[in-house]
CSV table of C-alpha atoms in Angstrom, one decimal:
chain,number,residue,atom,x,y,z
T,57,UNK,CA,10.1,-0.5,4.6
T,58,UNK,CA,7.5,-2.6,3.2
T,59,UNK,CA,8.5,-4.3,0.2
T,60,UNK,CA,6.1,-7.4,-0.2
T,61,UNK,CA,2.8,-7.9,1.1
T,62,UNK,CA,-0.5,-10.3,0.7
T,63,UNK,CA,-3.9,-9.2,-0.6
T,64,UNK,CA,-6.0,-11.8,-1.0
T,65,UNK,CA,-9.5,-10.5,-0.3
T,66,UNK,CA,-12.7,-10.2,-3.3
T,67,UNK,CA,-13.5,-6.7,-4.4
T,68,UNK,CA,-17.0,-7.3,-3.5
T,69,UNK,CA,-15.6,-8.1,0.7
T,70,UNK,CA,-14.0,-5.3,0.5
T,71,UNK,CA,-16.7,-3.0,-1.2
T,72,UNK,CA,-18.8,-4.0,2.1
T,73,UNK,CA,-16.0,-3.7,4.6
T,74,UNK,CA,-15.1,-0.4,3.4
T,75,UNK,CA,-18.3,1.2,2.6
T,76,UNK,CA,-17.5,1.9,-0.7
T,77,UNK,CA,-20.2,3.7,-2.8
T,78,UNK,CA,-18.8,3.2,-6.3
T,79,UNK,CA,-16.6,0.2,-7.4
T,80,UNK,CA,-14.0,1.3,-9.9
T,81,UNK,CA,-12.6,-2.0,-10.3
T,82,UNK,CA,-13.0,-3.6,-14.1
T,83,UNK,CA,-12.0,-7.5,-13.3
T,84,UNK,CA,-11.3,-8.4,-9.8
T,85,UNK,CA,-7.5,-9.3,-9.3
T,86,UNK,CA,-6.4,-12.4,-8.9
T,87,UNK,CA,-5.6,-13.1,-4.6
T,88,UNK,CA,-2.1,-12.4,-4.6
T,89,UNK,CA,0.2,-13.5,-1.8
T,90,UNK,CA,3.5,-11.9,-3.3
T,91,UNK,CA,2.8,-8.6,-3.8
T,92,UNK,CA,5.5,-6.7,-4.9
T,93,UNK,CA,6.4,-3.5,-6.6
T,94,UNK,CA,4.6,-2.3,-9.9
T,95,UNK,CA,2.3,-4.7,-9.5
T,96,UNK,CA,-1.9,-3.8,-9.7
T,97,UNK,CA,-3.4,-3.6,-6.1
T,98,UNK,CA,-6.8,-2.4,-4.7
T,99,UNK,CA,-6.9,1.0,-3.3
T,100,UNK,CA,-10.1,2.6,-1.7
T,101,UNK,CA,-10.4,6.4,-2.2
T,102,UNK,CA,-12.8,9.2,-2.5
T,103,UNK,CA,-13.3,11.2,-5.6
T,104,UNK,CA,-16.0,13.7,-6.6
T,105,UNK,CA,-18.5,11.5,-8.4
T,106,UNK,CA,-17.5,13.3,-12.0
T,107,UNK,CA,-15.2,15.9,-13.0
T,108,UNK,CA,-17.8,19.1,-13.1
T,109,UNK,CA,-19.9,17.3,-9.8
T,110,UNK,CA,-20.1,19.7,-7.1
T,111,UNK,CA,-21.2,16.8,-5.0
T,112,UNK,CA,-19.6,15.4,-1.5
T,113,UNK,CA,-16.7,12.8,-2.8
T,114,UNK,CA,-17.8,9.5,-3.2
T,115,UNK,CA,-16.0,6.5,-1.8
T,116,UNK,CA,-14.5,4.2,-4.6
T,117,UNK,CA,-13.0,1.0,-5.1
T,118,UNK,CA,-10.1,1.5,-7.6
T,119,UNK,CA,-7.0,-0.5,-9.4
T,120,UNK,CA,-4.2,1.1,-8.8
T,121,UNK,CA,-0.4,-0.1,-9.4
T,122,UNK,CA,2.0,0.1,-6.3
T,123,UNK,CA,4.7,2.6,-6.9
T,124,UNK,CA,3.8,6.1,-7.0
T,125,UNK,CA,4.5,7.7,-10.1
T,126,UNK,CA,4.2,12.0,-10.0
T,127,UNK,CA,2.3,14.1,-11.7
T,128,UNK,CA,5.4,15.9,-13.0
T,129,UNK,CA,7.3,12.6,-13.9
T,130,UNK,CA,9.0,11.9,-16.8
T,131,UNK,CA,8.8,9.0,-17.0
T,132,UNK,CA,6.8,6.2,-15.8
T,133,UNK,CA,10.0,3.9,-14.2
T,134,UNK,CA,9.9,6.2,-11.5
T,135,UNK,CA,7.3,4.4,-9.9
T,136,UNK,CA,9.7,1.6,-9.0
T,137,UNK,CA,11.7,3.5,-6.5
T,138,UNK,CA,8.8,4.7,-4.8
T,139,UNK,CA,6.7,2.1,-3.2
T,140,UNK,CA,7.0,3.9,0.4
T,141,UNK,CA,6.9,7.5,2.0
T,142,UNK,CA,8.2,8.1,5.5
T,143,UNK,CA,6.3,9.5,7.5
T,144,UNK,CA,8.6,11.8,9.0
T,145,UNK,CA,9.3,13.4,5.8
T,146,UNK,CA,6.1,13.1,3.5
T,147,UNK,CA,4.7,16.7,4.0
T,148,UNK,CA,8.2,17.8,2.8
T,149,UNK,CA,8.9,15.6,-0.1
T,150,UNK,CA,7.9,17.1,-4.1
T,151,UNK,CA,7.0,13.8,-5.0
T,152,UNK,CA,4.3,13.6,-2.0
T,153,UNK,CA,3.4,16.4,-0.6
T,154,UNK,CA,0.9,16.9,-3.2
T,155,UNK,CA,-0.4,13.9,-2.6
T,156,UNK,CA,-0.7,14.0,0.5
T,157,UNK,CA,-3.3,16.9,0.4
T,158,UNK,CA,-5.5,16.0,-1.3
T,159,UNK,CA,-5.1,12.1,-2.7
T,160,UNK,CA,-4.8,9.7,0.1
T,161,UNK,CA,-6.0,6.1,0.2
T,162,UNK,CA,-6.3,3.3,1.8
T,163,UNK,CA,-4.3,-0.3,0.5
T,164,UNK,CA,-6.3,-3.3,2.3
T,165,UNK,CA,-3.7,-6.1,3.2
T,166,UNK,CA,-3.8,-9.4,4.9
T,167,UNK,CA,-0.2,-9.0,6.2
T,168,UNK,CA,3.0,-7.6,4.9
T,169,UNK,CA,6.5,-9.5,5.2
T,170,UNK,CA,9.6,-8.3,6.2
T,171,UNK,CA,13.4,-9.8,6.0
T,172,UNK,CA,15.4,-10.1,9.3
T,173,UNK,CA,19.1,-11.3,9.2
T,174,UNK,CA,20.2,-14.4,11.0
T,175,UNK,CA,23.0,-15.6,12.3
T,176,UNK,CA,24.1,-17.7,9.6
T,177,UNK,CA,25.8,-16.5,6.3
T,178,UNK,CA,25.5,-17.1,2.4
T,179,UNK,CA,28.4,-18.1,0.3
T,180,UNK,CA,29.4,-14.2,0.1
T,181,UNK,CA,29.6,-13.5,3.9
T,182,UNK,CA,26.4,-11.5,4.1
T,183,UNK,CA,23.8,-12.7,6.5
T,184,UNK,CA,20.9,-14.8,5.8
T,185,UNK,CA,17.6,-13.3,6.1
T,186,UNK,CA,14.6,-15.0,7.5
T,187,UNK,CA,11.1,-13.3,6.0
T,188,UNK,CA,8.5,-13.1,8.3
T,189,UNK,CA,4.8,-12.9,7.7
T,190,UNK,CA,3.3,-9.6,9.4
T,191,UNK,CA,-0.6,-9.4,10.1
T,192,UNK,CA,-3.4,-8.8,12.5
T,193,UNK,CA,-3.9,-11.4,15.0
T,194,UNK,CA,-7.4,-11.2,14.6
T,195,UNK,CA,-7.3,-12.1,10.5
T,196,UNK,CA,-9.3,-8.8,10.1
T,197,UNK,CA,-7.5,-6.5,7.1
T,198,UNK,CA,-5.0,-4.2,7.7
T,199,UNK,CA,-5.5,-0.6,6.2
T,200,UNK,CA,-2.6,0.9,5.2
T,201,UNK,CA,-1.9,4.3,5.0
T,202,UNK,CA,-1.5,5.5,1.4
T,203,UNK,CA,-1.3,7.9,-1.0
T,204,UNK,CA,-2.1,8.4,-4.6
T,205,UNK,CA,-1.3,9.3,-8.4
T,206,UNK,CA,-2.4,10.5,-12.0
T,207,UNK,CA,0.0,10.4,-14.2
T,208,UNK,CA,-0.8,11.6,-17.8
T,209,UNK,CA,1.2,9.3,-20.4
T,210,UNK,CA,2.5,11.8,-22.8
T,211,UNK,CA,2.9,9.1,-25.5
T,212,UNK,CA,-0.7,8.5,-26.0
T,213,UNK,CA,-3.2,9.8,-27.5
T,214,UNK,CA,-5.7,12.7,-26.2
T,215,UNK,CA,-8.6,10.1,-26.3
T,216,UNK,CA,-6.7,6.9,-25.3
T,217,UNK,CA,-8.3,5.4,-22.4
T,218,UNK,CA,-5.0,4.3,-20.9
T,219,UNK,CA,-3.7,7.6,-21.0
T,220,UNK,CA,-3.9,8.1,-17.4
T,221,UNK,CA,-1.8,5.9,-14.8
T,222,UNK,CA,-2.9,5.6,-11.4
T,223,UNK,CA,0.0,4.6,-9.2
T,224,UNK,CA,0.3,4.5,-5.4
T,225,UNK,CA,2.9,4.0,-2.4
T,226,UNK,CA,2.5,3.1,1.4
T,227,UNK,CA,3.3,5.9,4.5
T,228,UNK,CA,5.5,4.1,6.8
T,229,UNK,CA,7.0,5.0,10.1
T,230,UNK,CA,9.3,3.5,12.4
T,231,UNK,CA,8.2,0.0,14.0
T,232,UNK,CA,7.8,-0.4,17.5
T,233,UNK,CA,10.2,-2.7,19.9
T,234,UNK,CA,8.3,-5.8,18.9
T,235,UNK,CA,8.4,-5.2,15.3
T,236,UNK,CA,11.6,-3.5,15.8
T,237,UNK,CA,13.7,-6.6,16.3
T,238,UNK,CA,12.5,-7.6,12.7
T,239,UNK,CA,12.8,-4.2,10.7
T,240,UNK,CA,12.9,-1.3,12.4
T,241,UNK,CA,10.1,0.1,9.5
T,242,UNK,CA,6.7,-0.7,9.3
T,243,UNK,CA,3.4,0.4,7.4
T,244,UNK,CA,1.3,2.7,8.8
T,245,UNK,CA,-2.5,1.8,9.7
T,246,UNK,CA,-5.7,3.6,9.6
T,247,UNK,CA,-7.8,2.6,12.1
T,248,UNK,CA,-11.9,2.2,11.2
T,249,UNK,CA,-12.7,5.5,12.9
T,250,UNK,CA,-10.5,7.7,11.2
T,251,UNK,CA,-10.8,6.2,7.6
T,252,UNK,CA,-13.2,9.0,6.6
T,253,UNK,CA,-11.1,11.7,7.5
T,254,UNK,CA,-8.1,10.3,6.2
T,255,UNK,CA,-9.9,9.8,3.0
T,256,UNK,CA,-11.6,12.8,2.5
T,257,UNK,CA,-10.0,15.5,0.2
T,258,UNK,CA,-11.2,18.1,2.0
T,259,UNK,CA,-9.3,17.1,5.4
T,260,UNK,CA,-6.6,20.0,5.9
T,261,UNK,CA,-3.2,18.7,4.9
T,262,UNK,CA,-2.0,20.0,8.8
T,263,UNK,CA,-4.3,17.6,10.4
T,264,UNK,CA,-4.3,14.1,8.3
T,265,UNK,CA,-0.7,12.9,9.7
T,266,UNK,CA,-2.2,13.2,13.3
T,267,UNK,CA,-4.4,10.5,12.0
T,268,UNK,CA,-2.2,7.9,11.4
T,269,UNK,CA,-0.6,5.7,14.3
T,270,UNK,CA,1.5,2.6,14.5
T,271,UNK,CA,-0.6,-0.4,15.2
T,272,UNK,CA,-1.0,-0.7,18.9
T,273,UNK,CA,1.3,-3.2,20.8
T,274,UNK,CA,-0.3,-6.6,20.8
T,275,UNK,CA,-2.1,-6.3,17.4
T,276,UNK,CA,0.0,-7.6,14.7
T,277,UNK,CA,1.4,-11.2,14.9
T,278,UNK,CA,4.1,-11.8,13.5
T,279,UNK,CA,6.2,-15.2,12.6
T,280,UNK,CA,8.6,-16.7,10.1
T,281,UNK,CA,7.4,-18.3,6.4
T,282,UNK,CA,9.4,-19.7,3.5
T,283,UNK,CA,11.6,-18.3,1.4
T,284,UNK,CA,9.5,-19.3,-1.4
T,285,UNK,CA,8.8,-15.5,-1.1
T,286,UNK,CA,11.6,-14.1,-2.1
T,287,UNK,CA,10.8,-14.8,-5.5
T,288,UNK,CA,7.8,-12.5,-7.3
T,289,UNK,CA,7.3,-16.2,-9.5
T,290,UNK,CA,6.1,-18.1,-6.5
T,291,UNK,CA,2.8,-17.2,-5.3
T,292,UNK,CA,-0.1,-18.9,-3.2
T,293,UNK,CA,-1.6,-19.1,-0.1
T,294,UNK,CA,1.1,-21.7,1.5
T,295,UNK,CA,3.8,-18.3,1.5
T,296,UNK,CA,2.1,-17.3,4.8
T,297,UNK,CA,1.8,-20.5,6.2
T,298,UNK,CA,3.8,-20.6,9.4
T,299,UNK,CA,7.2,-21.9,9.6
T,300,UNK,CA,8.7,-23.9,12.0
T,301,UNK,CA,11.8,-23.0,12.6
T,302,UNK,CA,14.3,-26.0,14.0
């Protein structure tokens, strides 16, 4: 799965990176190395460029918070338990098969982290887990595969302007043998070439999981940090600072 990861790029780097057309975003986010669940993240999308438009979609920058929360939901605390969607079973799913045809996005990341258990135990007998830090080995931004919701709060008002919640989760799939030996689950990427088609609602639903692949062998680096991590409070840019490990 993918639990925690590390965004720490401006809106404006990523508004060039992506080609985005129309920034969404009110105030820039904070860079956050400890991204976790329910938290606010960027997400790029397309979206018509108004509700009546008959325009193409339009590619937008947009906060969104992680943990997909359906359309059909009846409440919000939903979201929580569903911050991924395997791959294998995403077309299938209630909760994302909508989604998935029509409202897919990308969620830009430095690197995600993932737990592996050691050889040593804790005071109960369970093993210790070592979190390592995930990314390209290039430092470029990894585009996860992700999908997308609006939720319609029925507790507010027909005029509130936070009556809609935007909520998202990331597609993963299973890692390969070098990523395996941490977690044997891993996010899915979307690589440059295919980011318009992925993103377009107007993509058939049968085609867009041929788009997405694993990253290919060789890409991704990955290598152990502290477990300052493991708590949401902690966060700054020395959580995926290498570790040397004795």
């Amino acid at each position: 799965m993918c639990g925690r990861y590390a965004s720490s790029r401006r809106p404006e780097d990523l508004i060039e990176e992506f080609e985005v057309v129309d920034s969404r975003v009110p105030e820039p986010l904070a860079p956050d190395y400890n991204v976790a669940p329910t938290k606010e993240v960027y997400a790029v999308v397309e979206r018509p460029p108004s509700k009546e438009s008959e325009e193409p979609p339009e590619r937008q920058l947009r906060v969104l918070r992680w943990g997909l929360v359906p359309s059909w939901a009846k409440d919000v605390k939903i979201g929580s338990r569903m911050i991924n969607a395997r791959m294998e079973t995403v077309a299938e799913k209630p909760a994302y098969r909508r989604a998935l045809a029509s409202r897919r996005c990308l969620l830009p990341a430095d690197g995600y982290f993932e737990w592996y258990p050691t050889d040593e135990q804790t005071k109960s007998g369970k093993p210790k887990k070592q979190p390592f830090f995930i990314r390209p080995k290039d430092g470029g931004t990894l585009a996860m595969a992700g999908l997308y919701e609006i939720w319609r709060d029925p507790a507010k008002a027909e005029d509130a302007d936070d009556r809609f919640l935007w909520t998202c989760t990331v597609i993963t799939t299973e890692a390969p043998d070098d990523l395996g030996k941490i977690h044997d689950r891993m996010p899915l990427m979307v690589e440059p070439d295919q980011w318009a088609a992925w993103l377009d609602p107007r993509t058939e639903k049968g085609s867009v999981l041929d788009l997405l692949v694993p990253a290919a062998p060789g890409l991704l680096e990955a290598y152990p940090v502290s477990t300052m991590v493991n708590a949401v409070k902690n966060n700054g840019p020395e959580l995926v600072e290498p570790l040397a490990l004795s």
